[in-house]
mmCIF file of C-alpha atoms and ligand atoms in Angstrom:
data_model
loop_
_atom_site.group_PDB
_atom_site.id
_atom_site.type_symbol
_atom_site.label_atom_id
_atom_site.label_comp_id
_atom_site.label_asym_id
_atom_site.label_seq_id
_atom_site.Cartn_x
_atom_site.Cartn_y
_atom_site.Cartn_z
ATOM 1 C CA UNK A 1 8.305 -11.424 -29.129
ATOM 2 C CA UNK A 2 5.311 -9.160 -29.509
ATOM 3 C CA UNK A 3 1.849 -10.552 -29.997
ATOM 4 C CA UNK A 4 -0.820 -8.182 -31.144
ATOM 5 C CA UNK A 5 -4.270 -9.366 -30.235
ATOM 6 C CA UNK A 6 -6.253 -7.010 -32.420
ATOM 7 C CA UNK A 7 -9.813 -7.745 -33.358
ATOM 8 C CA UNK A 8 -11.818 -4.658 -34.324
ATOM 9 C CA UNK A 9 -12.020 -3.030 -37.675
ATOM 10 C CA UNK A 10 -13.460 0.479 -37.302
ATOM 11 C CA UNK A 11 -11.276 3.430 -36.394
ATOM 12 C CA UNK A 12 -11.950 4.783 -32.895
ATOM 13 C CA UNK A 13 -11.615 8.469 -31.998
ATOM 14 C CA UNK A 14 -10.035 7.836 -28.622
ATOM 15 C CA UNK A 15 -7.269 5.386 -27.722
ATOM 16 C CA UNK A 16 -6.489 4.737 -24.068
ATOM 17 C CA UNK A 17 -2.972 3.317 -23.655
ATOM 18 C CA UNK A 18 -2.212 1.434 -20.434
ATOM 19 C CA UNK A 19 1.202 -0.085 -19.542
ATOM 20 C CA UNK A 20 0.992 -3.145 -17.317
ATOM 21 C CA UNK A 21 3.750 -4.717 -15.285
ATOM 22 C CA UNK A 22 2.913 -7.330 -12.641
ATOM 23 C CA UNK A 23 -0.547 -5.947 -11.951
ATOM 24 C CA UNK A 24 -2.462 -9.240 -11.609
ATOM 25 C CA UNK A 25 -4.030 -8.258 -8.281
ATOM 26 C CA UNK A 26 -5.440 -4.993 -9.552
ATOM 27 C CA UNK A 27 -6.447 -5.562 -13.175
ATOM 28 C CA UNK A 28 -9.991 -6.756 -12.505
ATOM 29 C CA UNK A 29 -10.662 -3.711 -10.321
ATOM 30 C CA UNK A 30 -9.281 -1.552 -13.138
ATOM 31 C CA UNK A 31 -11.583 -3.201 -15.714
ATOM 32 C CA UNK A 32 -14.563 -2.773 -13.356
ATOM 33 C CA UNK A 33 -14.097 1.000 -13.332
ATOM 34 C CA UNK A 34 -12.462 1.650 -16.700
ATOM 35 C CA UNK A 35 -15.061 0.154 -19.019
ATOM 36 C CA UNK A 36 -18.139 1.737 -17.395
ATOM 37 C CA UNK A 37 -16.342 5.106 -17.382
ATOM 38 C CA UNK A 38 -15.394 4.775 -21.052
ATOM 39 C CA UNK A 39 -18.782 3.433 -22.117
ATOM 40 C CA UNK A 40 -20.486 6.384 -20.395
ATOM 41 C CA UNK A 41 -18.053 8.815 -22.010
ATOM 42 C CA UNK A 42 -18.549 7.237 -25.435
ATOM 43 C CA UNK A 43 -22.331 7.434 -25.375
ATOM 44 C CA UNK A 44 -22.409 10.918 -23.842
ATOM 45 C CA UNK A 45 -20.021 12.315 -26.444
ATOM 46 C CA UNK A 46 -20.911 9.930 -29.236
ATOM 47 C CA UNK A 47 -17.309 8.904 -29.910
ATOM 48 C CA UNK A 48 -15.799 5.440 -30.275
ATOM 49 C CA UNK A 49 -12.886 4.335 -28.125
ATOM 50 C CA UNK A 50 -10.357 1.555 -27.874
ATOM 51 C CA UNK A 51 -8.189 0.415 -24.967
ATOM 52 C CA UNK A 52 -4.641 -0.651 -25.820
ATOM 53 C CA UNK A 53 -3.018 -2.589 -22.980
ATOM 54 C CA UNK A 54 0.707 -3.191 -23.156
ATOM 55 C CA UNK A 55 1.954 -6.032 -20.994
ATOM 56 C CA UNK A 56 5.530 -5.061 -20.219
ATOM 57 C CA UNK A 57 6.906 -8.553 -19.682
ATOM 58 C CA UNK A 58 5.024 -9.205 -16.445
ATOM 59 C CA UNK A 59 6.237 -12.186 -14.455
ATOM 60 C CA UNK A 60 2.819 -12.787 -12.947
ATOM 61 C CA UNK A 61 -0.521 -13.667 -14.606
ATOM 62 C CA UNK A 62 -1.126 -10.189 -16.068
ATOM 63 C CA UNK A 63 -0.701 -11.322 -19.699
ATOM 64 C CA UNK A 64 -3.286 -14.079 -19.304
ATOM 65 C CA UNK A 65 -5.740 -11.746 -17.592
ATOM 66 C CA UNK A 66 -5.323 -9.203 -20.406
ATOM 67 C CA UNK A 67 -5.781 -11.842 -23.103
ATOM 68 C CA UNK A 68 -9.026 -12.886 -21.411
ATOM 69 C CA UNK A 69 -10.207 -9.274 -21.284
ATOM 70 C CA UNK A 70 -9.480 -8.885 -25.009
ATOM 71 C CA UNK A 71 -11.892 -11.774 -25.568
ATOM 72 C CA UNK A 72 -14.522 -10.360 -23.217
ATOM 73 C CA UNK A 73 -14.470 -6.865 -24.706
ATOM 74 C CA UNK A 74 -13.120 -7.612 -28.160
ATOM 75 C CA UNK A 75 -15.204 -4.715 -29.487
ATOM 76 C CA UNK A 76 -12.945 -2.149 -27.817
ATOM 77 C CA UNK A 77 -9.870 -3.925 -26.419
ATOM 78 C CA UNK A 78 -6.457 -4.759 -27.829
ATOM 79 C CA UNK A 79 -3.279 -5.909 -26.158
ATOM 80 C CA UNK A 80 0.380 -5.832 -27.012
ATOM 81 C CA UNK A 81 2.427 -8.432 -25.172
ATOM 82 C CA UNK A 82 6.130 -7.899 -24.555
ATOM 83 C CA UNK A 83 8.198 -10.944 -23.836
ATOM 84 C CA UNK A 84 10.432 -9.084 -21.407
ATOM 85 C CA UNK A 85 10.400 -5.948 -19.321
ATOM 86 C CA UNK A 86 11.342 -2.787 -21.238
ATOM 87 C CA UNK A 87 10.009 -0.207 -18.799
ATOM 88 C CA UNK A 88 6.882 1.905 -18.570
ATOM 89 C CA UNK A 89 7.814 4.440 -21.228
ATOM 90 C CA UNK A 90 8.820 1.879 -23.834
ATOM 91 C CA UNK A 91 5.534 0.121 -23.129
ATOM 92 C CA UNK A 92 3.649 3.359 -23.775
ATOM 93 C CA UNK A 93 5.629 3.872 -26.997
ATOM 94 C CA UNK A 94 4.492 0.429 -28.161
ATOM 95 C CA UNK A 95 0.927 1.369 -27.228
ATOM 96 C CA UNK A 96 1.280 4.498 -29.380
ATOM 97 C CA UNK A 97 2.363 2.313 -32.302
ATOM 98 C CA UNK A 98 -0.811 0.271 -32.076
ATOM 99 C CA UNK A 99 -3.231 3.060 -31.178
ATOM 100 C CA UNK A 100 -5.438 4.375 -33.957
ATOM 101 C CA UNK A 101 -7.406 7.152 -32.240
ATOM 102 C CA UNK A 102 -7.455 10.825 -33.140
ATOM 103 C CA UNK A 103 -6.911 11.430 -29.416
ATOM 104 C CA UNK A 104 -4.674 9.355 -27.165
ATOM 105 C CA UNK A 105 -4.810 9.141 -23.391
ATOM 106 C CA UNK A 106 -2.275 7.335 -21.223
ATOM 107 C CA UNK A 107 -3.279 5.871 -17.875
ATOM 108 C CA UNK A 108 -1.535 3.778 -15.207
ATOM 109 C CA UNK A 109 -2.942 0.326 -14.527
ATOM 110 C CA UNK A 110 -2.933 0.624 -10.731
ATOM 111 C CA UNK A 111 -5.996 2.906 -10.386
ATOM 112 C CA UNK A 112 -3.893 5.748 -8.982
ATOM 113 C CA UNK A 113 -5.298 7.762 -11.891
ATOM 114 C CA UNK A 114 -9.099 7.473 -11.622
ATOM 115 C CA UNK A 115 -10.562 6.292 -14.980
ATOM 116 C CA UNK A 116 -13.567 8.527 -14.291
ATOM 117 C CA UNK A 117 -11.269 11.508 -14.994
ATOM 118 C CA UNK A 118 -10.754 10.454 -18.626
ATOM 119 C CA UNK A 119 -13.881 12.330 -19.651
ATOM 120 C CA UNK A 120 -12.413 15.613 -18.371
ATOM 121 C CA UNK A 121 -9.305 15.085 -20.510
ATOM 122 C CA UNK A 122 -11.384 14.226 -23.560
ATOM 123 C CA UNK A 123 -13.279 17.449 -22.988
ATOM 124 C CA UNK A 124 -10.041 19.455 -23.248
ATOM 125 C CA UNK A 125 -8.870 17.524 -26.323
ATOM 126 C CA UNK A 126 -12.196 18.164 -28.051
ATOM 127 C CA UNK A 127 -11.770 21.876 -27.298
ATOM 128 C CA UNK A 128 -8.639 21.745 -29.440
ATOM 129 C CA UNK A 129 -5.861 21.375 -26.874
ATOM 130 C CA UNK A 130 -3.168 19.124 -28.302
ATOM 131 C CA UNK A 131 -1.604 18.303 -24.918
ATOM 132 C CA UNK A 132 -3.523 17.861 -21.677
ATOM 133 C CA UNK A 133 -1.356 17.624 -18.586
ATOM 134 C CA UNK A 134 -2.736 16.806 -15.179
ATOM 135 C CA UNK A 135 -2.020 17.999 -11.681
ATOM 136 C CA UNK A 136 -2.637 15.485 -8.933
ATOM 137 C CA UNK A 137 -4.850 16.982 -6.284
ATOM 138 C CA UNK A 138 -3.711 15.601 -2.909
ATOM 139 C CA UNK A 139 -1.215 13.064 -4.127
ATOM 140 C CA UNK A 140 -1.561 9.624 -2.478
ATOM 141 C CA UNK A 141 1.944 8.247 -2.455
ATOM 142 C CA UNK A 142 4.382 7.374 0.282
ATOM 143 C CA UNK A 143 6.657 10.063 1.688
ATOM 144 C CA UNK A 144 9.602 8.365 0.033
ATOM 145 C CA UNK A 145 7.874 8.176 -3.357
ATOM 146 C CA UNK A 146 6.971 11.881 -3.201
ATOM 147 C CA UNK A 147 10.460 12.852 -2.111
ATOM 148 C CA UNK A 148 11.963 10.790 -4.939
ATOM 149 C CA UNK A 149 9.632 12.460 -7.430
ATOM 150 C CA UNK A 150 10.570 15.944 -6.274
ATOM 151 C CA UNK A 151 14.218 15.110 -6.770
ATOM 152 C CA UNK A 152 13.510 13.612 -10.197
ATOM 153 C CA UNK A 153 11.368 16.547 -11.339
ATOM 154 C CA UNK A 154 14.167 18.873 -10.378
ATOM 155 C CA UNK A 155 16.747 16.848 -12.275
ATOM 156 C CA UNK A 156 14.457 16.483 -15.291
ATOM 157 C CA UNK A 157 13.811 20.230 -15.416
ATOM 158 C CA UNK A 158 17.555 20.825 -15.302
ATOM 159 C CA UNK A 159 18.175 18.425 -18.191
ATOM 160 C CA UNK A 160 15.153 19.136 -20.366
ATOM 161 C CA UNK A 161 14.609 22.798 -19.333
ATOM 162 C CA UNK A 162 10.913 22.049 -19.353
ATOM 163 C CA UNK A 163 8.716 23.131 -16.484
ATOM 164 C CA UNK A 164 5.446 21.345 -15.854
ATOM 165 C CA UNK A 165 3.481 21.641 -12.656
ATOM 166 C CA UNK A 166 3.262 17.914 -12.064
ATOM 167 C CA UNK A 167 5.485 15.927 -14.385
ATOM 168 C CA UNK A 168 4.969 12.534 -12.839
ATOM 169 C CA UNK A 169 1.284 11.993 -13.416
ATOM 170 C CA UNK A 170 0.867 9.689 -16.411
ATOM 171 C CA UNK A 171 -2.813 10.433 -16.900
ATOM 172 C CA UNK A 172 -2.345 12.646 -19.930
ATOM 173 C CA UNK A 173 -4.000 13.412 -23.242
ATOM 174 C CA UNK A 174 -2.368 13.963 -26.609
ATOM 175 C CA UNK A 175 -3.487 14.730 -30.128
ATOM 176 C CA UNK A 176 -2.602 12.282 -32.896
ATOM 177 C CA UNK A 177 -0.106 14.797 -34.292
ATOM 178 C CA UNK A 178 1.855 14.908 -31.026
ATOM 179 C CA UNK A 179 1.878 11.129 -30.671
ATOM 180 C CA UNK A 180 3.130 10.740 -34.241
ATOM 181 C CA UNK A 181 5.940 13.227 -33.573
ATOM 182 C CA UNK A 182 6.915 11.373 -30.398
ATOM 183 C CA UNK A 183 6.971 8.105 -32.350
ATOM 184 C CA UNK A 184 9.215 9.626 -34.993
ATOM 185 C CA UNK A 185 11.769 10.506 -32.332
ATOM 186 C CA UNK A 186 12.433 6.817 -31.872
ATOM 187 C CA UNK A 187 13.837 7.417 -28.409
ATOM 188 C CA UNK A 188 14.463 4.255 -26.456
ATOM 189 C CA UNK A 189 14.966 5.899 -23.113
ATOM 190 C CA UNK A 190 12.615 8.806 -22.947
ATOM 191 C CA UNK A 191 10.209 10.438 -20.547
ATOM 192 C CA UNK A 192 7.171 10.717 -22.780
ATOM 193 C CA UNK A 193 5.269 13.611 -21.141
ATOM 194 C CA UNK A 194 8.315 15.897 -21.372
ATOM 195 C CA UNK A 195 9.133 14.895 -24.953
ATOM 196 C CA UNK A 196 5.506 15.315 -26.035
ATOM 197 C CA UNK A 197 5.309 18.704 -24.345
ATOM 198 C CA UNK A 198 8.091 20.045 -26.571
ATOM 199 C CA UNK A 199 5.780 19.500 -29.583
ATOM 200 C CA UNK A 200 2.636 21.006 -28.078
ATOM 201 C CA UNK A 201 1.263 24.162 -29.626
ATOM 202 C CA UNK A 202 -1.846 24.537 -27.474
ATOM 203 C CA UNK A 203 -1.207 22.752 -24.152
ATOM 204 C CA UNK A 204 -3.360 22.898 -21.050
ATOM 205 C CA UNK A 205 -3.330 21.449 -17.545
ATOM 206 C CA UNK A 206 -6.228 20.252 -15.439
ATOM 207 C CA UNK A 207 -6.486 19.070 -11.857
ATOM 208 C CA UNK A 208 -7.360 15.390 -11.325
ATOM 209 C CA UNK A 209 -7.933 13.211 -8.290
ATOM 210 C CA UNK A 210 -5.185 10.869 -7.213
ATOM 211 C CA UNK A 211 -5.696 7.631 -5.303
ATOM 212 C CA UNK A 212 -3.589 5.085 -3.538
ATOM 213 C CA UNK A 213 -2.439 2.077 -5.505
ATOM 214 C CA UNK A 214 -5.316 -0.425 -5.506
ATOM 215 C CA UNK A 215 -2.995 -3.441 -5.155
ATOM 216 C CA UNK A 216 0.695 -4.256 -5.165
ATOM 217 C CA UNK A 217 3.542 -1.797 -4.767
ATOM 218 C CA UNK A 218 5.210 0.893 -6.837
ATOM 219 C CA UNK A 219 7.540 -0.713 -9.376
ATOM 220 C CA UNK A 220 10.031 2.088 -8.948
ATOM 221 C CA UNK A 221 13.059 2.246 -6.744
ATOM 222 C CA UNK A 222 15.108 5.454 -6.583
ATOM 223 C CA UNK A 223 17.659 3.858 -8.912
ATOM 224 C CA UNK A 224 15.037 3.160 -11.589
ATOM 225 C CA UNK A 225 13.637 6.674 -11.359
HETATM 226 N N1 UDP B 1 4.956 -0.249 -15.449
HETATM 227 C C1 UDP B 1 5.405 -0.841 -16.638
HETATM 228 N N2 UDP B 1 6.701 -1.280 -16.700
HETATM 229 C C2 UDP B 1 7.574 -1.149 -15.668
HETATM 230 C C3 UDP B 1 7.119 -0.511 -14.474
HETATM 231 C C4 UDP B 1 5.811 -0.071 -14.410
HETATM 232 O O1 UDP B 1 4.637 -0.978 -17.607
HETATM 233 O O2 UDP B 1 8.719 -1.584 -15.797
HETATM 234 C C5 UDP B 1 3.558 0.224 -15.371
HETATM 235 C C6 UDP B 1 2.805 -0.190 -14.125
HETATM 236 O O3 UDP B 1 2.166 -1.438 -14.286
HETATM 237 C C7 UDP B 1 1.806 0.963 -13.979
HETATM 238 C C8 UDP B 1 2.600 2.155 -14.474
HETATM 239 O O4 UDP B 1 3.615 1.629 -15.328
HETATM 240 O O5 UDP B 1 0.684 0.787 -14.817
HETATM 241 C C9 UDP B 1 3.208 2.973 -13.342
HETATM 242 O O6 UDP B 1 3.980 2.133 -12.505
HETATM 243 P P1 UDP B 1 3.957 2.292 -10.904
HETATM 244 O O7 UDP B 1 2.563 2.426 -10.439
HETATM 245 O O8 UDP B 1 4.758 1.175 -10.340
HETATM 246 O O9 UDP B 1 4.751 3.656 -10.720
HETATM 247 P P2 UDP B 1 4.446 4.901 -9.758
HETATM 248 O O10 UDP B 1 2.965 5.073 -9.616
HETATM 249 O O11 UDP B 1 5.113 4.586 -8.459
HETATM 250 O O12 UDP B 1 5.095 6.040 -10.479
HETATM 251 MG MG1 MG B 2 1.418 3.904 -9.552
#
């Protein structure tokens, strides 16, 4: 079952899509940084935004916390609630379905991608780049997680023949056109940044800060990766 808790009417320019799986301990800290960063960005650049949270079948209180946040910031917040766990990329796909912005940014819920960096991505999108990749400056993950990523990047490059400097970082910006093309692919088991990159005509990459997970642990084992 999917419940869409939509409330606003006007069309925003920027949609921020955030997949959430068992993040109850970190969501408030995310809200505390995300909304001020977006509000500052919106008034500085005079563009409207929306946040689309996708609860990916969390077994903890994440769904309730998100529903509450939709009430608190109903002017800019929507949530899609999955009944069960479909995985991060399917959650982002659902977020794409509900997003209405001309520009779309994806962000992890665990504060590993600083929300304050969103403005830098918006800057590149406004310049006309249709795909904004990010490179994590001094990546803050465990040795195992980094090792697993290196192996996965290698495998992914072999399969997709696509080379990106840092494929794992989910803080990324896309134009509406790219998101619509990704949606049309109707892939159920896809790695969105790589798929989106194949459609980019004017891509760019910027360096962003990377932080340790605010709370909880990585949801990925080597098998899942
Ligand atoms: N996530 C999700 N569904 C899943 C696993 C993860 O929506 O099945 C979300 C998670 O809540 C986070 C993002 O995807 O917002 C990245 O997950 P995580 O931080 O565990 O991955 P890592 O940083 O280790 O790549
Ligand atoms: Mg993470």
